[in-house]
Short mmCIF file of C-alpha atoms in Angstrom, two decimals:
data_model
loop_
_atom_site.label_atom_id
_atom_site.label_comp_id
_atom_site.label_asym_id
_atom_site.label_seq_id
_atom_site.Cartn_x
_atom_site.Cartn_y
_atom_site.Cartn_z
CA MET K 546 0.00 0.00 0.00
CA GLU K 547 2.94 2.31 0.76
CA LYS K 548 4.23 1.75 -2.77
CA LYS K 549 0.88 2.64 -4.25
CA LYS K 550 0.69 5.75 -2.12
CA ARG K 551 4.08 6.90 -3.43
CA ILE K 552 3.03 6.13 -6.99
CA PHE K 553 -0.21 8.10 -6.66
CA GLU K 554 1.61 11.02 -5.08
CA TYR K 555 4.14 10.97 -7.90
CA LEU K 556 1.42 10.86 -10.56
CA ASP K 557 -0.44 13.64 -8.76
CA ALA K 558 2.76 15.75 -8.64
CA ARG K 559 2.56 16.15 -4.88
CA GLN K 560 6.12 15.22 -3.95
CA GLY K 561 8.06 18.30 -4.97
CA ASN K 562 11.36 18.20 -6.86
CA THR K 563 13.32 16.26 -4.24
CA GLY K 564 10.60 13.66 -3.73
CA THR K 565 10.17 13.24 -7.47
CA ASP K 566 13.89 12.68 -8.02
CA ALA K 567 14.00 10.15 -5.18
CA PHE K 568 11.01 8.29 -6.55
CA GLU K 569 12.44 8.12 -10.06
CA ALA K 570 15.73 6.79 -8.67
CA ASP K 571 13.83 4.11 -6.75
CA LEU K 572 11.94 3.16 -9.88
CA LYS K 573 15.21 2.28 -11.58
CA ASN K 574 16.41 0.08 -8.75
CA ASP K 575 13.24 -1.48 -7.35
CA ASP K 576 11.59 -4.02 -9.66
CA ALA K 577 8.60 -4.44 -7.38
CA LEU K 578 7.99 -0.69 -7.33
CA TYR K 579 8.49 -0.53 -11.08
CA GLY K 580 6.04 -3.38 -11.62
CA GLU K 581 3.45 -1.70 -9.44
CA PHE K 582 4.05 1.60 -11.21
CA LEU K 583 3.50 -0.01 -14.62
CA ALA K 584 0.33 -1.69 -13.44
CA VAL K 585 -1.10 1.60 -12.19
CA LYS K 586 -0.06 3.50 -15.33
CA ASN K 587 -1.49 0.77 -17.51
CA SER K 588 -4.81 0.74 -15.66
CA LEU K 589 -5.12 4.51 -15.77
CA ALA K 590 -4.22 4.61 -19.48
CA LYS K 591 -6.97 2.10 -20.21
CA PHE K 592 -9.35 4.05 -18.04
CA ASP K 593 -8.51 7.29 -19.85
CA ALA K 594 -9.06 5.55 -23.17
CA LEU K 595 -12.61 4.81 -22.05
CA ALA K 596 -13.17 8.52 -21.51
CA GLU K 597 -12.08 9.37 -25.05
CA VAL K 598 -15.53 9.11 -26.48
CA GLU K 599 -16.39 10.51 -29.88
CA PRO K 600 -19.60 12.38 -29.24
CA ASP K 601 -22.47 12.78 -31.61
CA ASN K 602 -21.96 16.39 -32.69
CA GLY K 603 -25.64 16.67 -33.47
CA TYR K 604 -26.34 16.53 -29.75
CA PHE K 605 -24.01 19.40 -28.85
CA GLU K 606 -25.23 21.46 -31.79
CA SER K 607 -28.77 21.12 -30.43
CA VAL K 608 -27.95 22.35 -26.91
CA VAL K 609 -28.13 26.12 -27.48
CA PRO K 610 -31.20 26.05 -29.78
CA ARG K 611 -33.04 23.88 -27.20
CA PHE K 612 -32.01 26.26 -24.44
CA ARG K 613 -33.32 29.22 -26.45
CA GLU K 614 -36.63 27.42 -26.98
CA LYS K 615 -36.96 26.78 -23.25
CA LEU K 616 -36.09 30.37 -22.49
CA GLU K 617 -38.73 31.60 -24.94
CA ALA K 618 -41.34 29.24 -23.48
CA LYS K 619 -40.48 30.44 -19.99
CA ARG K 620 -40.82 34.06 -21.03
CA SER K 621 -44.22 33.50 -22.64
CA ARG K 622 -45.39 31.63 -19.54
CA ALA K 623 -44.29 34.54 -17.42
CA PHE K 624 -46.11 36.93 -19.75
CA ALA K 625 -49.41 34.98 -19.87
CA PRO K 626 -50.44 35.39 -16.20
CA LEU K 627 -49.70 39.12 -16.46
CA PHE K 628 -51.90 39.34 -19.53
CA TRP K 629 -54.75 37.53 -17.79
CA LYS K 630 -54.37 39.59 -14.65
CA LEU K 631 -54.46 42.87 -16.55
CA GLY K 632 -57.22 41.60 -18.84
CA GLY K 633 -59.26 40.49 -15.82
CA ALA K 634 -58.70 43.78 -14.06
CA VAL K 635 -60.20 45.66 -17.02
CA ALA K 636 -62.86 43.17 -18.08
CA VAL K 637 -64.59 42.66 -14.70
CA PRO K 638 -65.34 46.36 -14.00
CA ALA K 639 -66.38 46.83 -17.65
CA LEU K 640 -68.86 43.96 -17.37
CA ALA K 641 -70.19 45.30 -14.07
CA VAL K 642 -70.77 48.77 -15.58
CA THR K 643 -72.47 47.28 -18.65
CA LEU K 644 -74.81 45.19 -16.49
CA PHE K 645 -75.54 48.18 -14.25
CA ILE K 646 -76.50 50.31 -17.25
CA THR K 647 -78.59 47.77 -19.11
CA GLN K 648 -80.05 45.92 -16.07
CA PRO K 649 -81.42 43.05 -18.18
CA TRP K 650 -83.01 41.37 -15.12
CA THR K 651 -85.54 44.21 -14.54
CA VAL K 652 -88.89 44.11 -16.44
CA GLU K 653 -90.71 47.39 -16.48
CA ASN K 654 -94.36 46.26 -17.20
CA PRO K 655 -94.85 42.67 -16.15
CA VAL K 656 -97.75 40.98 -17.95
CA PRO K 657 -99.93 38.82 -15.62
CA VAL K 658 -100.31 35.18 -16.69
CA VAL K 659 -103.91 34.41 -17.55
CA ASN K 660 -105.02 30.84 -18.27
CA SER K 661 -107.43 30.23 -21.10
CA PRO K 662 -110.98 29.06 -20.15
CA VAL K 663 -110.19 25.53 -21.43
CA THR K 664 -107.16 25.28 -19.18
CA GLU K 665 -109.13 26.54 -16.23
CA THR K 666 -111.76 23.82 -16.80
CA ILE K 667 -109.12 21.06 -16.93
CA ILE K 668 -107.46 22.28 -13.77
CA ALA K 669 -110.81 22.26 -11.97
CA LYS K 670 -111.48 18.63 -12.99
CA VAL K 671 -108.20 17.24 -11.77
CA GLU K 672 -108.54 15.62 -8.38
CA PRO K 673 -105.72 16.14 -6.00
CA LYS K 674 -103.82 12.86 -5.28
CA THR K 675 -102.18 12.02 -2.03
CA VAL K 676 -98.83 10.34 -2.55
CA THR K 677 -97.86 7.70 0.01
CA GLU K 678 -94.75 5.56 0.30
CA PRO K 679 -95.24 1.85 -0.60
CA THR K 680 -95.40 -0.45 2.41
CA THR K 681 -93.76 -3.41 0.63
CA ALA K 682 -90.85 -3.56 -1.73
CA VAL K 683 -91.91 -4.15 -5.33
CA THR K 684 -88.69 -5.78 -6.31
CA ALA K 685 -85.68 -6.89 -4.40
CA PRO K 686 -83.00 -4.24 -4.21
CA VAL K 687 -80.30 -4.71 -6.74
CA ALA K 688 -76.90 -5.12 -5.20
CA ARG K 689 -74.39 -2.75 -6.63
CA VAL K 690 -70.63 -3.04 -6.58
CA ALA K 691 -68.98 0.26 -6.14
CA LYS K 692 -65.45 0.43 -7.37
CA ALA K 693 -63.55 3.21 -5.76
CA VAL K 694 -61.24 5.06 -8.05
CA PRO K 695 -57.81 5.06 -6.41
CA VAL K 696 -57.23 8.56 -5.25
CA ARG K 697 -53.96 9.76 -3.77
CA GLN K 698 -55.07 10.71 -0.34
CA GLN K 699 -53.07 12.89 1.92
CA LEU K 700 -52.26 10.48 4.72
CA PHE K 701 -50.31 12.99 6.66
CA ILE K 702 -49.40 16.59 6.38
CA ASP K 703 -46.16 17.73 4.80
CA SER K 704 -44.58 18.77 8.06
CA ASP K 705 -45.14 15.22 9.40
CA LYS K 706 -43.42 13.72 6.36
CA GLU K 707 -40.40 15.91 6.71
CA GLU K 708 -40.32 15.39 10.46
CA LEU K 709 -40.30 11.63 9.98
CA LEU K 710 -37.54 11.77 7.41
CA LEU K 711 -35.43 14.29 9.24
CA ASN K 712 -35.79 12.59 12.60
CA SER K 713 -35.60 9.06 11.31
CA GLU K 714 -31.99 8.93 12.43
CA ASP K 715 -33.31 8.51 15.95
CA LEU K 716 -35.16 5.35 14.95
CA THR K 717 -32.11 3.39 13.92
CA GLY K 718 -30.48 3.25 17.31
CA ASP K 719 -27.14 1.97 16.07
CA GLY K 720 -23.90 3.78 15.48
CA THR K 721 -22.91 2.00 12.32
CA LEU K 722 -24.43 4.49 9.94
CA ILE K 723 -21.96 6.03 7.61
CA SER K 724 -21.57 9.68 8.43
CA SER K 725 -21.41 11.65 5.27
CA HIS K 726 -20.43 14.96 3.79
CA ASN K 727 -23.79 16.60 4.25
CA LYS K 728 -27.04 16.37 6.11
CA PHE K 729 -28.76 14.51 3.33
CA GLU K 730 -26.30 11.67 3.40
CA THR K 731 -26.82 11.22 7.13
CA VAL K 732 -30.59 11.14 6.84
CA TYR K 733 -30.50 8.97 3.77
CA SER K 734 -28.12 6.49 5.37
CA SER K 735 -30.28 6.37 8.46
CA LEU K 736 -33.32 5.64 6.33
CA LEU K 737 -31.49 2.83 4.59
CA GLY K 738 -30.26 1.58 7.92
CA LEU K 739 -33.73 0.93 9.27
CA ASP K 740 -34.02 -2.72 10.24
CA LYS K 741 -37.33 -4.54 10.07
CA ALA K 742 -38.15 -4.17 13.76
CA THR K 743 -37.47 -0.45 13.74
CA LEU K 744 -39.47 -0.04 10.58
CA ALA K 745 -42.37 -1.89 12.20
CA ASP K 746 -42.16 0.52 15.14
CA ALA K 747 -42.31 3.42 12.71
CA VAL K 748 -45.33 1.92 11.00
CA ASP K 749 -47.09 1.50 14.38
CA LYS K 750 -46.12 4.97 15.48
CA TYR K 751 -47.31 6.79 12.39
CA GLY K 752 -49.94 4.34 11.17
CA PHE K 753 -48.70 4.03 7.61
CA SER K 754 -46.23 1.94 5.64
CA ASN K 755 -43.16 2.85 3.63
CA GLU K 756 -45.07 2.20 0.40
CA GLU K 757 -47.71 4.67 1.52
CA ILE K 758 -45.02 7.24 2.15
CA ALA K 759 -43.70 6.62 -1.33
CA GLN K 760 -47.15 6.92 -2.91
CA ASN K 761 -47.75 10.21 -1.18
CA LEU K 762 -44.49 11.79 -2.22
CA SER K 763 -44.89 13.58 -5.50
CA ASP K 764 -41.96 14.66 -7.66
CA GLU K 765 -42.35 18.10 -6.16
CA ASP K 766 -42.26 16.63 -2.63
CA ILE K 767 -39.08 14.75 -3.43
CA GLN K 768 -37.53 17.78 -5.05
CA LYS K 769 -38.53 19.98 -2.11
CA LEU K 770 -37.25 17.47 0.40
CA SER K 771 -34.03 16.98 -1.49
CA GLU K 772 -33.46 20.72 -1.65
CA THR K 773 -34.29 21.08 2.03
CA LEU K 774 -31.68 18.53 2.87
CA THR K 775 -29.04 19.80 0.45
CA PRO K 776 -29.85 23.38 -0.36
CA VAL K 777 -28.49 24.69 -3.64
CA SER K 778 -26.32 27.69 -3.03
CA ASN K 779 -25.59 29.17 -6.38
CA MET Z 118 -12.47 37.14 -26.91
CA ASN Z 119 -12.08 36.16 -23.26
CA ASP Z 120 -14.81 35.18 -20.80
CA ASP Z 121 -15.00 38.52 -19.01
CA GLU Z 122 -15.52 40.39 -22.27
CA LEU Z 123 -18.24 37.96 -23.34
CA VAL Z 124 -19.99 38.36 -19.98
CA LYS Z 125 -19.84 42.15 -20.23
CA ARG Z 126 -21.22 42.10 -23.76
CA PHE Z 127 -24.01 39.80 -22.69
CA LEU Z 128 -24.84 42.05 -19.75
CA ASP Z 129 -24.94 44.96 -22.18
CA GLY Z 130 -27.72 43.16 -24.01
CA GLU Z 131 -25.86 41.21 -26.69
CA GLU Z 132 -27.60 37.82 -26.69
CA SER Z 133 -25.13 36.24 -29.10
CA ALA Z 134 -22.39 36.68 -26.49
CA PHE Z 135 -24.28 34.28 -24.24
CA ASN Z 136 -24.53 31.77 -27.08
CA GLN Z 137 -20.75 31.92 -27.44
CA LEU Z 138 -20.30 31.31 -23.72
CA ALA Z 139 -22.76 28.43 -23.80
CA ARG Z 140 -21.01 26.79 -26.75
CA LYS Z 141 -17.64 27.26 -25.10
CA TYR Z 142 -18.63 25.52 -21.87
CA GLN Z 143 -21.39 23.11 -22.90
CA GLN Z 144 -19.11 20.10 -23.31
CA LYS Z 145 -17.32 20.71 -20.02
CA ILE Z 146 -20.65 21.05 -18.19
CA TYR Z 147 -22.10 18.00 -19.89
CA TRP Z 148 -19.14 15.71 -19.24
CA HIS Z 149 -18.78 16.87 -15.64
CA ALA Z 150 -22.45 16.16 -14.99
CA ARG Z 151 -22.32 12.92 -16.97
CA ARG Z 152 -19.39 11.55 -14.98
CA LEU Z 153 -21.00 12.49 -11.69
CA THR Z 154 -24.53 11.27 -12.42
CA GLY Z 155 -23.63 8.37 -14.72
CA ASN Z 156 -26.30 8.84 -17.35
CA HIS Z 157 -27.08 10.95 -20.38
CA PHE Z 158 -30.55 12.11 -19.43
CA ASP Z 159 -29.53 13.57 -16.10
CA ALA Z 160 -26.47 15.18 -17.65
CA ASP Z 161 -28.62 16.74 -20.36
CA ASP Z 162 -31.09 18.08 -17.76
CA ILE Z 163 -28.25 19.53 -15.72
CA LEU Z 164 -26.66 21.13 -18.76
CA GLN Z 165 -29.91 22.91 -19.61
CA GLU Z 166 -30.41 23.92 -15.98
CA VAL Z 167 -26.89 25.30 -15.67
CA LEU Z 168 -27.32 27.37 -18.83
CA MET Z 169 -30.55 28.75 -17.40
CA VAL Z 170 -28.85 29.63 -14.11
CA MET Z 171 -25.97 31.25 -16.01
CA TYR Z 172 -28.41 33.26 -18.10
CA ASN Z 173 -30.33 34.51 -15.08
CA LYS Z 174 -27.45 35.00 -12.67
CA LEU Z 175 -24.58 36.24 -14.75
CA LYS Z 176 -25.60 39.73 -13.63
CA ASP Z 177 -24.59 38.67 -10.09
CA TYR Z 178 -21.29 37.16 -11.25
CA LYS Z 179 -18.34 38.82 -9.59
CA PHE Z 180 -15.30 39.03 -11.76
CA GLU Z 181 -13.08 38.13 -8.80
CA SER Z 182 -12.97 34.37 -9.47
CA SER Z 183 -12.73 32.68 -12.85
CA LEU Z 184 -15.91 32.04 -14.78
CA TYR Z 185 -15.20 28.35 -15.22
CA THR Z 186 -14.88 27.87 -11.42
CA TRP Z 187 -18.25 29.61 -11.03
CA ILE Z 188 -19.78 27.39 -13.73
CA PHE Z 189 -18.26 24.25 -12.20
CA LYS Z 190 -19.73 25.23 -8.84
CA ILE Z 191 -23.21 25.50 -10.33
CA THR Z 192 -22.78 22.24 -12.22
CA TYR Z 193 -21.43 20.46 -9.16
CA THR Z 194 -24.27 21.55 -6.85
CA ARG Z 195 -26.90 20.70 -9.45
CA SER Z 196 -25.35 17.28 -10.05
CA LEU Z 197 -25.11 16.55 -6.35
CA ASN Z 198 -28.72 17.58 -5.82
CA LEU Z 199 -29.84 15.34 -8.66
CA ILE Z 200 -27.86 12.39 -7.29
CA ASN Z 201 -29.50 12.94 -3.89
CA LYS Z 202 -32.91 13.29 -5.50
CA ASN Z 203 -32.43 10.05 -7.43
CA LYS Z 204 -31.32 8.29 -4.24
CA LEU Z 205 -34.49 9.45 -2.51
CA LYS Z 206 -36.63 8.40 -5.46
CA LYS Z 207 -34.95 5.01 -5.62
CA PHE Z 208 -35.41 4.51 -1.91
CA PHE Z 209 -39.09 5.40 -1.97
CA SER Z 210 -40.04 3.64 -5.19
CA ILE Z 211 -39.20 0.00 -4.67
CA GLY Z 212 -40.10 -1.86 -7.86
CA ASP Z 213 -40.36 1.29 -9.95
CA GLU Z 214 -38.25 0.44 -12.96
CA ASP Z 215 -38.40 3.81 -14.64
CA THR Z 216 -35.63 5.39 -12.68
CA PRO Z 217 -32.98 7.32 -14.58
CA GLU Z 218 -30.24 5.01 -13.36
CA ILE Z 219 -31.83 2.05 -15.08
CA ARG Z 220 -32.37 3.75 -18.41
CA GLY Z 221 -29.41 2.74 -20.53
CA ASP Z 222 -29.52 5.00 -23.55
CA ASP Z 223 -26.44 6.99 -24.33
CA ASP Z 224 -27.53 9.46 -26.91
CA VAL Z 225 -24.31 11.39 -26.86
CA ALA Z 226 -22.13 8.53 -28.10
CA ARG Z 227 -21.68 8.38 -31.83
CA ASP Z 228 -21.76 4.61 -32.32
CA VAL Z 229 -21.92 1.25 -30.58
CA GLU Z 230 -18.20 1.17 -29.79
CA ASN Z 231 -18.28 4.58 -28.11
CA ARG Z 232 -21.49 3.68 -26.33
CA GLU Z 233 -19.81 0.59 -24.88
CA LYS Z 234 -16.83 2.65 -23.68
CA LEU Z 235 -19.18 5.08 -21.99
CA ARG Z 236 -21.13 2.28 -20.38
CA LEU Z 237 -17.98 0.85 -18.85
CA LEU Z 238 -16.76 4.27 -17.73
CA ASP Z 239 -20.11 5.03 -16.07
CA LYS Z 240 -20.06 1.62 -14.40
CA ILE Z 241 -16.62 2.15 -12.89
CA LEU Z 242 -17.33 5.70 -11.74
CA LYS Z 243 -20.58 4.62 -10.15
CA GLU Z 244 -18.68 2.19 -7.98
CA LEU Z 245 -16.92 5.09 -6.32
CA PRO Z 246 -18.65 6.70 -3.34
CA VAL Z 247 -19.95 10.16 -4.26
CA LYS Z 248 -17.32 11.93 -2.14
CA GLN Z 249 -14.53 10.15 -4.01
CA ARG Z 250 -16.25 10.42 -7.37
CA GLU Z 251 -16.64 14.18 -7.20
CA VAL Z 252 -12.99 14.87 -6.38
CA PHE Z 253 -11.81 12.27 -8.88
CA VAL Z 254 -13.85 13.79 -11.70
CA MET Z 255 -12.71 17.32 -10.94
CA ARG Z 256 -9.06 16.40 -10.50
CA HIS Z 257 -8.55 13.68 -13.10
CA PHE Z 258 -10.88 14.80 -15.89
CA ASP Z 259 -11.45 18.51 -15.33
CA GLU Z 260 -7.83 18.98 -14.22
CA LEU Z 261 -8.73 21.43 -11.47
CA SER Z 262 -6.27 22.20 -8.69
CA TYR Z 263 -7.06 21.14 -5.13
CA GLU Z 264 -7.54 24.81 -4.24
CA GLU Z 265 -10.13 25.19 -6.99
CA ILE Z 266 -11.89 21.98 -5.96
CA ALA Z 267 -11.90 23.21 -2.36
CA GLU Z 268 -13.47 26.47 -3.48
CA ILE Z 269 -16.16 24.62 -5.42
CA THR Z 270 -16.98 21.96 -2.85
CA GLY Z 271 -16.24 23.90 0.33
CA LYS Z 272 -14.04 21.07 1.61
CA SER Z 273 -10.49 21.06 2.93
CA THR Z 274 -7.66 20.23 0.54
CA GLY Z 275 -6.39 17.57 2.96
CA GLY Z 276 -9.70 15.70 2.83
CA LEU Z 277 -9.84 16.10 -0.93
CA LYS Z 278 -6.36 14.62 -1.35
CA ALA Z 279 -7.27 11.64 0.83
CA ASN Z 280 -10.43 11.02 -1.17
CA TYR Z 281 -8.54 11.33 -4.44
CA PHE Z 282 -6.02 8.74 -3.24
CA HIS Z 283 -8.83 6.30 -2.35
CA ALA Z 284 -10.54 6.98 -5.67
CA LEU Z 285 -7.34 6.33 -7.68
CA ASN Z 286 -6.75 3.15 -5.75
CA LYS Z 287 -10.26 1.91 -6.41
CA VAL Z 288 -10.25 2.87 -10.09
CA THR Z 289 -6.96 1.06 -10.75
CA SER Z 290 -8.22 -2.01 -8.89
CA LEU Z 291 -11.46 -2.00 -10.85
CA MET Z 292 -9.59 -1.63 -14.14
CA GLU Z 293 -7.31 -4.54 -13.22
CA ARG Z 294 -10.40 -6.55 -12.44
CA GLU Z 295 -11.89 -5.65 -15.82
CA TYR Z 296 -8.78 -6.25 -17.93
CA GLY Z 297 -6.52 -8.42 -15.83
CA LYS Z 298 -2.82 -7.90 -15.26
CA LYS Z 299 -1.40 -10.12 -18.01
CA GLU Z 300 -0.11 -7.32 -20.19
CA THR Z 301 1.68 -5.60 -17.30
CA ASP Z 302 3.34 -8.82 -16.17
CA LEU Z 303 4.66 -9.39 -19.70
CA ARG Z 304 6.18 -5.90 -19.75
CA ILE Z 305 7.96 -6.46 -16.42
CA LEU Z 306 9.34 -9.76 -17.69
CA GLY Z 307 10.55 -7.97 -20.78
CA ARG Z 308 12.46 -5.39 -18.73
CA GLN Z 309 14.03 -8.09 -16.54
CA ALA Z 310 15.09 -10.07 -19.60
CA GLY Z 311 16.54 -6.93 -21.26
#
């Protein structure tokens, strides 16, 4: 491992002039070091060859035009609400003034409804009927099967979701979780570290399963949560 | 024309100056994002996002640091956020096969041979933990100094060097696993015989 460390430091130009000279002298005299050096150089050369990819130039030529299209779409979206707001602000008072002036719901000389003599005679002959509810069922009630359309129900409020995820570290109870370079990694690792028993406790505590959590997290939820945990600072 | 002049011209209202900046940096942004996220679709999303951020925030750009460090910082944070987002999605959607990591198309590669090279490169990089991957990509491919990487990531140079060492070690081991050591052994024998 010490040999590899020296090789990596040499390749990374970390040793300074003296260290470099010493390493190169050792390379000439030490076959094991030389062998290791060749192996590393060979592996890295092969790795670098993988990165020499000939790209499809059509893709890179399309980047700026696509960006311009998105920018234009974004601008028109930003303009549309303004248009509707301004349009609405003018149109509603104009409609109100028009209605106030014309007042189409007022009738100045209402004409009384007069039935013809024939109609009056028919009305007089009709006997009033009393409607009663039937005492027995005419037919057996038809059983119906109602199929509920699956609807994404809000099982818990957003603050609960975030609280669960942010505090889930407490549920693991073991110190083996990999501490990471930011808050997200810690929370994420703790979520992954949940054993079955702890998960069952969480299910009992909150009354829902992991799948239900997943179903209730929209793309926006995930994005929001992800940004909460690792805020973008640019 | 250098970056600062292009930025000034863009800020003065010359849209074509932004196009020049975008064309200049698009490949660097794409490949940085591609090597961090490991797939074309995410890299393409990030590239478009970064251009949008550049377009909207260049007015806030201070000419104190270099433009490419500023662009790398945006690309790095966006890539890291997307990796985290994908991890969350993957964790919460057990059985969901339509995750970006599973989609295998590599639209940027010209042909099958290049696509295969990219597939292997993505595979090896994905085996590195994110902390190692990010420093490895910036140091090995983007050829940034440790000071620049520290400025971008907000980490100490000592920690970065340690992670780079571990990354190099893992990459060489993985490459040996992929290709074997036969060729190297033959070369050593050749030197000893000579």
